[in-house]
Tab-separated table of C-alpha atoms and ligand atoms in Angstrom:
chain	number	residue	atom	x	y	z
A	1	MET	CA	0.000	0.000	0.000
A	2	LYS	CA	2.811	2.334	0.997
A	3	THR	CA	4.718	1.565	-2.221
A	4	ARG	CA	1.655	2.428	-4.360
A	5	TYR	CA	1.244	5.733	-2.447
A	6	TRP	CA	4.836	6.774	-3.169
A	7	ILE	CA	4.630	5.791	-6.850
A	8	GLY	CA	1.473	7.931	-7.167
A	9	MET	CA	3.206	10.888	-5.480
A	10	VAL	CA	6.234	10.659	-7.826
A	11	VAL	CA	4.014	10.544	-10.951
A	12	ALA	CA	1.941	13.513	-9.707
A	13	LEU	CA	5.059	15.601	-8.991
A	14	TRP	CA	6.530	14.733	-12.420
A	15	MET	CA	3.298	15.802	-14.122
A	16	LEU	CA	3.694	19.245	-12.545
A	17	SER	CA	7.406	19.540	-13.335
A	18	PRO	CA	8.731	21.799	-16.167
A	19	MET	CA	10.173	18.672	-17.837
A	20	CYS	CA	6.703	17.178	-18.234
A	21	VAL	CA	5.135	20.455	-19.446
A	22	SER	CA	7.921	20.733	-22.011
A	23	ALA	CA	7.404	17.115	-23.087
A	24	GLN	CA	3.619	17.725	-23.538
A	25	THR	CA	4.166	20.976	-25.456
A	26	GLY	CA	6.724	19.227	-27.634
A	27	ALA	CA	4.219	16.483	-28.413
A	28	GLU	CA	1.592	19.077	-29.358
A	29	GLU	CA	4.069	20.881	-31.561
A	30	VAL	CA	4.982	17.656	-33.313
A	31	LYS	CA	1.272	16.830	-33.724
A	32	LYS	CA	0.549	20.288	-35.136
A	33	GLU	CA	3.487	20.119	-37.518
A	34	GLN	CA	2.182	16.796	-38.795
A	35	THR	CA	-1.339	18.099	-39.444
A	36	VAL	CA	-0.395	21.181	-41.465
A	37	THR	CA	-0.376	20.202	-45.131
A	38	PRO	CA	2.345	21.609	-47.381
A	39	VAL	CA	0.775	24.209	-49.652
A	40	GLU	CA	1.593	22.265	-52.832
A	41	GLN	CA	-0.376	19.277	-51.523
A	42	ILE	CA	-3.637	21.084	-50.807
A	43	PHE	CA	-5.177	20.868	-54.306
A	44	ARG	CA	-6.346	17.458	-55.438
A	45	THR	CA	-7.523	18.782	-58.803
A	46	GLN	CA	-7.056	21.998	-60.678
A	47	PRO	CA	-10.265	23.996	-61.178
A	48	TYR	CA	-12.517	22.739	-63.981
A	49	LEU	CA	-15.383	24.608	-65.619
A	50	GLN	CA	-18.862	23.123	-65.875
A	51	ARG	CA	-22.376	24.036	-67.061
A	52	PRO	CA	-21.766	27.298	-68.955
A	53	ILE	CA	-25.433	28.189	-69.359
A	54	GLY	CA	-26.922	31.664	-69.740
A	55	ASP	CA	-25.026	34.104	-67.563
A	56	GLU	CA	-23.712	31.431	-65.200
A	57	ILE	CA	-20.862	28.976	-64.979
A	58	THR	CA	-19.717	26.496	-62.320
A	59	ILE	CA	-16.132	26.236	-61.145
A	60	CYS	CA	-15.334	22.872	-59.549
A	61	TRP	CA	-12.263	21.655	-57.730
A	62	GLU	CA	-11.245	19.180	-55.050
A	63	THR	CA	-8.807	19.480	-52.183
A	64	ASN	CA	-6.951	16.771	-50.314
A	65	VAL	CA	-7.801	18.324	-46.963
A	66	PRO	CA	-10.765	20.229	-45.478
A	67	VAL	CA	-10.524	23.926	-46.296
A	68	VAL	CA	-12.161	27.324	-46.402
A	69	ALA	CA	-12.737	27.740	-50.154
A	70	TRP	CA	-13.418	30.808	-52.209
A	71	VAL	CA	-13.164	32.091	-55.778
A	72	GLU	CA	-11.636	35.413	-56.793
A	73	TYR	CA	-12.738	36.689	-60.190
A	74	GLY	CA	-13.407	39.707	-62.316
A	75	LYS	CA	-13.339	41.314	-65.758
A	76	ASP	CA	-10.448	43.039	-67.536
A	77	GLY	CA	-7.860	40.766	-65.930
A	78	LYS	CA	-8.848	41.884	-62.413
A	79	LEU	CA	-9.723	39.617	-59.489
A	80	ASP	CA	-11.781	42.226	-57.672
A	81	GLN	CA	-14.749	40.017	-56.762
A	82	LYS	CA	-14.747	37.284	-54.186
A	83	LYS	CA	-17.267	34.523	-53.666
A	84	TYR	CA	-17.717	32.309	-50.614
A	85	LEU	CA	-20.526	29.805	-50.253
A	86	TYR	CA	-23.035	30.004	-47.433
A	87	ALA	CA	-25.973	27.804	-46.472
A	88	ASP	CA	-28.508	29.561	-44.263
A	89	GLY	CA	-25.903	31.968	-42.982
A	90	GLN	CA	-23.212	29.409	-42.292
A	91	MET	CA	-20.153	29.230	-44.485
A	92	ILE	CA	-19.864	25.949	-46.357
A	93	CYS	CA	-16.331	24.976	-45.423
A	94	ASN	CA	-14.339	22.224	-43.719
A	95	ASN	CA	-14.985	20.172	-46.879
A	96	THR	CA	-12.974	18.890	-49.816
A	97	ARG	CA	-15.407	19.131	-52.783
A	98	HIS	CA	-16.028	22.632	-54.109
A	99	HIS	CA	-18.641	23.633	-56.681
A	100	PHE	CA	-19.021	27.381	-57.062
A	101	ARG	CA	-21.743	28.633	-59.381
A	102	LEU	CA	-20.955	32.171	-60.525
A	103	ASP	CA	-24.046	34.075	-61.688
A	104	GLY	CA	-24.909	37.502	-63.034
A	105	LEU	CA	-21.998	37.324	-65.475
A	106	GLU	CA	-21.893	39.269	-68.724
A	107	ALA	CA	-21.885	37.009	-71.751
A	108	GLY	CA	-19.191	37.877	-74.254
A	109	GLU	CA	-16.896	39.303	-71.561
A	110	THR	CA	-13.711	37.473	-70.647
A	111	TYR	CA	-13.446	36.779	-66.939
A	112	SER	CA	-10.309	35.934	-65.018
A	113	TYR	CA	-10.485	33.790	-61.905
A	114	ARG	CA	-8.507	31.744	-59.450
A	115	VAL	CA	-9.627	29.321	-56.764
A	116	CYS	CA	-8.314	29.557	-53.227
A	117	SER	CA	-8.224	27.034	-50.404
A	118	ARG	CA	-7.107	27.634	-46.813
A	119	GLU	CA	-6.622	24.457	-44.868
A	120	ILE	CA	-8.648	23.962	-41.695
A	121	THR	CA	-6.539	21.875	-39.319
A	122	LEU	CA	-8.935	22.066	-36.389
A	123	TYR	CA	-12.680	22.729	-36.427
A	124	GLN	CA	-14.055	22.585	-32.906
A	125	PRO	CA	-17.078	24.320	-31.422
A	126	TYR	CA	-14.982	27.024	-29.770
A	127	LYS	CA	-11.635	26.693	-31.472
A	128	LYS	CA	-10.509	26.739	-35.104
A	129	GLU	CA	-7.008	26.415	-36.489
A	130	PHE	CA	-5.787	26.936	-40.015
A	131	GLY	CA	-2.880	25.813	-42.160
A	132	ASN	CA	-1.577	27.082	-45.474
A	133	THR	CA	-3.535	28.777	-48.252
A	134	ALA	CA	-3.216	27.447	-51.806
A	135	TYR	CA	-4.034	29.549	-54.855
A	136	SER	CA	-4.531	28.151	-58.338
A	137	ASP	CA	-3.072	29.873	-61.368
A	138	VAL	CA	-5.250	32.590	-62.864
A	139	HIS	CA	-7.506	31.228	-65.609
A	140	THR	CA	-10.069	32.767	-67.943
A	141	PHE	CA	-13.449	31.928	-69.464
A	142	THR	CA	-15.907	33.629	-71.806
A	143	LEU	CA	-19.606	32.789	-71.986
A	144	PRO	CA	-21.180	33.044	-75.458
A	145	THR	CA	-23.848	35.646	-76.159
A	146	LYS	CA	-27.144	34.713	-77.804
A	147	GLU	CA	-25.802	36.266	-80.998
A	148	THR	CA	-22.532	34.308	-81.035
A	149	THR	CA	-22.292	32.617	-84.437
A	150	ASP	CA	-18.762	31.238	-84.291
A	151	PHE	CA	-17.408	28.506	-82.067
A	152	THR	CA	-15.271	25.411	-82.057
A	153	ALA	CA	-16.104	22.381	-79.945
A	154	LEU	CA	-13.969	19.284	-79.440
A	155	LEU	CA	-15.552	15.886	-78.840
A	156	PHE	CA	-13.889	12.804	-77.415
A	157	ASN	CA	-15.415	9.398	-76.808
A	158	ASP	CA	-14.512	5.980	-75.440
A	159	LEU	CA	-11.099	6.986	-74.145
A	160	HIS	CA	-11.564	4.272	-71.518
A	161	SER	CA	-9.042	5.817	-69.129
A	162	GLN	CA	-6.207	5.366	-71.659
A	163	PHE	CA	-3.712	8.099	-70.828
A	164	LYS	CA	-1.559	7.382	-73.854
A	165	THR	CA	-4.429	8.066	-76.266
A	166	MET	CA	-5.339	11.229	-74.347
A	167	ASP	CA	-1.737	12.456	-74.603
A	168	LEU	CA	-1.659	11.805	-78.350
A	169	PHE	CA	-4.797	13.906	-78.813
A	170	ALA	CA	-3.306	16.646	-76.629
A	171	ASP	CA	-0.328	16.669	-79.030
A	172	VAL	CA	-2.639	16.945	-82.045
A	173	ILE	CA	-4.402	19.948	-80.502
A	174	GLN	CA	-1.102	21.596	-79.706
A	175	LYS	CA	0.710	20.857	-82.975
A	176	GLN	CA	-2.228	21.913	-85.134
A	177	GLY	CA	-2.897	24.948	-82.939
A	178	ILE	CA	-6.587	24.090	-82.639
A	179	ALA	CA	-8.338	26.899	-80.778
A	180	TYR	CA	-11.636	25.849	-79.215
A	181	ASP	CA	-14.349	27.056	-76.896
A	182	PHE	CA	-15.606	23.958	-75.106
A	183	VAL	CA	-15.310	20.187	-74.941
A	184	ILE	CA	-17.772	17.309	-74.859
A	185	PHE	CA	-16.720	13.902	-73.547
A	186	ASN	CA	-19.235	11.560	-75.139
A	187	GLY	CA	-19.106	8.682	-72.648
A	188	ASP	CA	-16.905	5.731	-71.648
A	189	CYS	CA	-14.066	8.061	-70.768
A	190	ILE	CA	-14.015	7.354	-66.998
A	191	ASP	CA	-14.808	3.665	-67.100
A	192	ASP	CA	-15.645	0.995	-64.521
A	193	VAL	CA	-14.232	2.962	-61.617
A	194	ASP	CA	-14.014	1.248	-58.231
A	195	GLU	CA	-12.931	4.129	-56.030
A	196	GLU	CA	-12.801	7.884	-55.905
A	197	ALA	CA	-9.005	8.121	-56.121
A	198	ARG	CA	-9.022	6.391	-59.509
A	199	ALA	CA	-11.894	8.557	-60.784
A	200	ILE	CA	-9.982	11.699	-59.778
A	201	GLU	CA	-6.808	10.433	-61.433
A	202	ILE	CA	-8.640	9.910	-64.735
A	203	LEU	CA	-10.594	13.156	-64.377
A	204	ASN	CA	-7.338	15.072	-63.889
A	205	HIS	CA	-5.979	13.583	-67.090
A	206	LEU	CA	-9.140	14.367	-69.073
A	207	ASN	CA	-9.207	17.902	-67.673
A	208	ALA	CA	-5.592	18.388	-68.745
A	209	LEU	CA	-6.461	17.164	-72.250
A	210	ALA	CA	-9.412	19.550	-72.431
A	211	ASP	CA	-7.657	22.453	-70.663
A	212	ALA	CA	-10.729	22.391	-68.449
A	213	SER	CA	-9.625	25.265	-66.212
A	214	ASP	CA	-10.179	27.583	-69.199
A	215	LYS	CA	-12.594	25.621	-71.429
A	216	PRO	CA	-15.921	24.335	-70.071
A	217	CYS	CA	-16.460	20.589	-70.378
A	218	PHE	CA	-19.590	18.493	-70.646
A	219	PHE	CA	-19.112	14.951	-69.365
A	220	LEU	CA	-21.808	12.758	-70.910
A	221	ARG	CA	-22.368	9.353	-69.429
A	222	GLY	CA	-21.593	6.210	-71.412
A	223	ASN	CA	-22.542	2.732	-70.294
A	224	HIS	CA	-19.132	2.260	-68.625
A	225	GLU	CA	-19.650	5.289	-66.380
A	226	ILE	CA	-22.552	3.306	-64.914
A	227	ARG	CA	-20.340	0.382	-63.856
A	228	GLY	CA	-17.986	-0.029	-60.915
A	229	ALA	CA	-18.387	0.585	-57.180
A	230	TYR	CA	-17.820	4.340	-57.482
A	231	SER	CA	-20.191	4.881	-60.427
A	232	ILE	CA	-23.120	6.158	-58.336
A	233	GLU	CA	-21.017	8.677	-56.450
A	234	MET	CA	-19.152	9.773	-59.568
A	235	ARG	CA	-21.955	12.116	-60.582
A	236	GLN	CA	-20.964	14.310	-57.639
A	237	LEU	CA	-17.805	15.275	-59.501
A	238	PHE	CA	-19.887	17.070	-62.131
A	239	ASP	CA	-22.475	19.791	-62.354
A	240	TYR	CA	-25.036	18.356	-64.750
A	241	ILE	CA	-27.592	20.499	-66.582
A	242	ASP	CA	-30.815	20.303	-64.528
A	243	GLU	CA	-29.046	17.718	-62.342
A	244	THR	CA	-29.627	14.979	-64.886
A	245	THR	CA	-27.209	13.233	-67.230
A	246	TYR	CA	-29.237	14.353	-70.266
A	247	GLY	CA	-30.099	17.894	-71.228
A	248	ALA	CA	-29.766	20.714	-73.705
A	249	PHE	CA	-27.764	23.899	-73.943
A	250	SER	CA	-27.154	26.713	-76.388
A	251	TRP	CA	-23.777	27.914	-77.533
A	252	GLY	CA	-24.665	31.166	-79.277
A	253	ASP	CA	-27.133	30.423	-82.057
A	254	THR	CA	-26.524	26.647	-81.965
A	255	ARG	CA	-28.527	24.230	-79.829
A	256	PHE	CA	-26.997	21.036	-78.452
A	257	VAL	CA	-29.234	18.231	-77.233
A	258	THR	CA	-27.516	15.502	-75.237
A	259	LEU	CA	-29.259	12.224	-74.434
A	260	ASP	CA	-28.293	9.306	-72.195
A	261	CYS	CA	-28.986	5.792	-73.473
A	262	GLY	CA	-28.133	4.133	-70.149
A	263	GLU	CA	-26.797	0.600	-70.201
A	264	ASP	CA	-26.345	-1.394	-73.400
A	265	LYS	CA	-28.236	-4.489	-72.244
A	266	PRO	CA	-31.767	-4.940	-70.822
A	267	ASP	CA	-32.292	-4.091	-67.151
A	268	SER	CA	-33.135	-7.758	-66.564
A	269	THR	CA	-29.632	-8.919	-67.598
A	270	TRP	CA	-28.149	-10.886	-64.702
A	271	VAL	CA	-24.958	-8.760	-64.422
A	272	TYR	CA	-27.080	-5.797	-63.227
A	273	TYR	CA	-28.634	-7.784	-60.346
A	274	GLY	CA	-31.908	-5.902	-60.716
A	275	LEU	CA	-30.276	-2.618	-59.705
A	276	ASN	CA	-31.085	-0.609	-62.863
A	277	ASP	CA	-34.229	0.984	-64.244
A	278	PHE	CA	-33.098	2.462	-67.516
A	279	GLU	CA	-36.394	1.522	-69.142
A	280	GLN	CA	-38.138	4.320	-67.297
A	281	PHE	CA	-35.140	6.609	-67.656
A	282	ARG	CA	-35.276	6.343	-71.469
A	283	LYS	CA	-39.032	7.006	-71.423
A	284	ASP	CA	-38.413	10.117	-69.318
A	285	GLN	CA	-36.233	11.356	-72.141
A	286	VAL	CA	-39.120	11.007	-74.585
A	287	ASP	CA	-40.941	13.647	-72.547
A	288	PHE	CA	-37.784	15.727	-72.321
A	289	LEU	CA	-37.228	15.497	-76.082
A	290	LYS	CA	-40.826	16.510	-76.853
A	291	GLU	CA	-40.492	19.523	-74.597
A	292	GLU	CA	-37.084	20.431	-75.959
A	293	LEU	CA	-38.127	20.221	-79.621
A	294	ALA	CA	-41.086	22.503	-78.883
A	295	SER	CA	-39.051	24.995	-76.866
A	296	GLU	CA	-38.269	28.510	-78.024
A	297	ALA	CA	-34.551	27.892	-77.422
A	298	PHE	CA	-34.596	24.972	-79.851
A	299	LYS	CA	-36.879	26.505	-82.440
A	300	SER	CA	-35.018	29.798	-82.598
A	301	ALA	CA	-31.573	28.173	-82.938
A	302	GLN	CA	-29.887	28.298	-86.343
A	303	ARG	CA	-28.195	24.918	-85.988
A	304	HIS	CA	-28.970	21.775	-83.983
A	305	ILE	CA	-26.550	19.109	-82.818
A	306	LEU	CA	-27.584	15.803	-81.261
A	307	VAL	CA	-25.067	13.991	-79.058
A	308	HIS	CA	-25.458	10.634	-77.334
A	309	HIS	CA	-23.186	7.718	-76.546
A	310	ILE	CA	-24.861	4.609	-78.007
A	311	PRO	CA	-25.801	4.932	-81.687
A	312	ILE	CA	-29.422	4.209	-82.500
A	313	TYR	CA	-29.107	4.064	-86.302
A	314	SER	CA	-27.255	1.149	-87.806
A	315	THR	CA	-26.935	-0.825	-91.035
A	316	ARG	CA	-25.828	-3.880	-89.107
A	317	LYS	CA	-27.997	-6.058	-86.947
A	318	VAL	CA	-28.386	-4.636	-83.451
A	319	HIS	CA	-29.847	-6.956	-80.848
A	320	TYR	CA	-30.943	-4.392	-78.305
A	321	ASN	CA	-31.860	-0.874	-79.377
A	322	PRO	CA	-34.598	0.470	-77.095
A	323	CYS	CA	-33.705	4.120	-77.741
A	324	PHE	CA	-34.481	3.692	-81.434
A	325	ASP	CA	-38.045	2.580	-80.690
A	326	LEU	CA	-38.593	5.407	-78.224
A	327	TRP	CA	-36.757	8.342	-79.783
A	328	ASN	CA	-36.755	7.691	-83.530
A	329	PRO	CA	-40.408	8.754	-84.081
A	330	LEU	CA	-39.542	12.174	-82.657
A	331	LEU	CA	-36.140	12.428	-84.326
A	332	GLN	CA	-37.501	11.703	-87.806
A	333	SER	CA	-38.967	15.178	-88.054
A	334	ALA	CA	-36.449	17.005	-85.852
A	335	PRO	CA	-34.156	19.420	-87.695
A	336	PHE	CA	-30.801	18.161	-86.399
A	337	ASP	CA	-27.785	18.895	-88.606
A	338	VAL	CA	-25.842	15.905	-87.335
A	339	SER	CA	-25.807	13.242	-84.612
A	340	LEU	CA	-22.479	12.501	-82.917
A	341	ASN	CA	-22.217	9.088	-81.267
A	342	ALA	CA	-19.756	6.630	-79.775
A	343	HIS	CA	-19.712	3.172	-78.103
A	344	TRP	CA	-18.936	0.887	-81.067
A	345	HIS	CA	-15.163	1.484	-80.950
A	346	HIS	CA	-15.366	1.484	-84.712
A	347	PHE	CA	-15.454	4.728	-86.653
A	348	THR	CA	-18.572	4.941	-88.830
A	349	TYR	CA	-20.160	7.628	-90.950
A	350	TYR	CA	-23.725	7.338	-92.190
A	351	PRO	CA	-24.828	10.038	-94.620
A	352	ALA	CA	-28.481	10.978	-94.055
A	353	GLN	CA	-30.901	8.123	-94.816
A	354	GLU	CA	-28.226	5.422	-95.127
A	355	ALA	CA	-29.347	3.648	-91.961
A	356	GLY	CA	-32.811	5.164	-91.645
A	357	ASN	CA	-31.195	8.216	-90.053
A	358	PRO	CA	-32.886	11.515	-90.949
A	359	PHE	CA	-29.588	13.433	-90.499
A	360	PRO	CA	-25.906	12.515	-90.909
A	361	VAL	CA	-24.557	10.290	-88.144
A	362	VAL	CA	-20.879	10.175	-87.193
A	363	ILE	CA	-19.708	7.546	-84.706
A	364	GLY	CA	-16.296	7.973	-83.068
A	365	GLY	CA	-13.648	5.274	-82.690
A	366	GLY	CA	-12.218	3.361	-79.753
A	367	TYR	CA	-9.430	3.879	-77.231
A	368	LYS	CA	-6.461	2.264	-78.959
A	369	PRO	CA	-4.280	4.891	-80.643
A	370	GLU	CA	-4.714	3.190	-84.021
A	371	ASP	CA	-8.513	3.427	-84.030
A	372	ALA	CA	-9.269	6.416	-81.798
A	373	TYR	CA	-10.648	9.640	-83.287
A	374	MET	CA	-11.492	13.089	-82.012
A	375	MET	CA	-14.063	15.391	-83.562
A	376	VAL	CA	-13.728	19.107	-84.205
A	377	LEU	CA	-17.060	20.832	-84.749
A	378	ARG	CA	-16.609	24.349	-86.129
A	379	LYS	CA	-19.155	27.001	-86.848
A	380	GLN	CA	-18.185	30.199	-88.645
A	381	GLY	CA	-21.080	32.412	-89.600
A	382	GLU	CA	-23.566	30.086	-91.260
A	383	GLN	CA	-20.971	27.479	-92.116
A	384	LEU	CA	-20.846	24.357	-89.958
A	385	THR	CA	-18.110	21.766	-90.454
A	386	LEU	CA	-17.166	18.560	-88.722
A	387	GLN	CA	-13.612	17.331	-88.928
A	388	VAL	CA	-12.567	13.932	-87.592
A	389	LEU	CA	-8.900	13.531	-86.668
A	390	ALA	CA	-6.817	10.458	-85.881
A	391	THR	CA	-4.249	10.372	-83.067
A	392	ASP	CA	-1.457	11.127	-85.584
A	393	GLY	CA	-3.312	14.270	-86.620
A	394	SER	CA	-4.397	12.970	-90.034
A	395	GLU	CA	-7.899	13.787	-91.246
A	396	LYS	CA	-10.307	10.866	-91.338
A	397	LEU	CA	-13.369	12.807	-92.453
A	398	LYS	CA	-14.485	16.345	-93.171
A	399	LEU	CA	-18.144	17.216	-93.564
A	400	GLU	CA	-19.854	20.429	-94.514
A	401	LEU	CA	-23.103	20.327	-92.609
B	501	LIG	FE1	-16.617	2.143	-74.981
B	502	LIG	FE1	-20.001	2.324	-74.547
């Protein structure tokens, strides 16, 4: 009993001694040093532009650590406006996913912006601590006006996470000096992803290909974006038009309609384990298409482009083609100038009527460098052209539409 008493006394006295205080402080210092992230490790992605509709655009980025996030932006090369996000008075912070919708912008004006992230190392009820602040480079974007007649769009499809093919296309863009306004990824580009880290890795590569900090991107869903453990969460990386994977947007006087065919086999196929209902989803798009075709935005547009992943017109036997049955009756009388498709991994061009298609259909290639193709859709005044380029930069097809 006596021994225990003396041991207790010695421990208590040591706890009060300067040596112990110094040891505790040292431990805290070490702990704090470990939790502050080096500034160059704060960003997980560079900013990428999404949903450039009307006078609004979304700037997305991810951080590796929880932060206070804000965007600095302005016209004429200035960054004189600052935007934080609040929900019911409380700043949305201490998070890692950042989607900032800028509104009230002037179409036709070039805006500069950078994204900023200050690490939060401690977020307690009565105590907050902060680490370093990371700033992205300054980037620019320009929203089209309703009168804009000229644009260039790039389309990629079925890249299937192949970095080599992406890099070859990046070389083509650079060597040929192709200037463009926005990019559409027409499905199967981020494929069968199991976890977020892999999705981000592929997204970063696609964003680099598209220069997505300066050029808005539309990520359409192919059937392979629907597969893999992370596929349901993956939609959170994007800001979809009307929060759905199909939609429509105008770029100046041209209307783009983007549809989503869903999976390429019936919902009852055993590999889906009864977890899909694309039958209803495709029917929903019949209603959407009817509304869109009757809309003022569609009717007043000078040109009309249809984009979807799985082709619905074909000269070869297709075993499962539910979108044809549902959408073809509406498409037969719709004034589209061209339909741009993907999925077959085999470049195909159908002039109008060749496969029952009321407008020309161009289907992109696959992911191997030898059969991959990118599309360059250019409008200058009333002239609309589609150029299809191989990974070595050679021209596969050029159409005057
Ligand atoms: Fe594919
Ligand atoms: Fe596909």
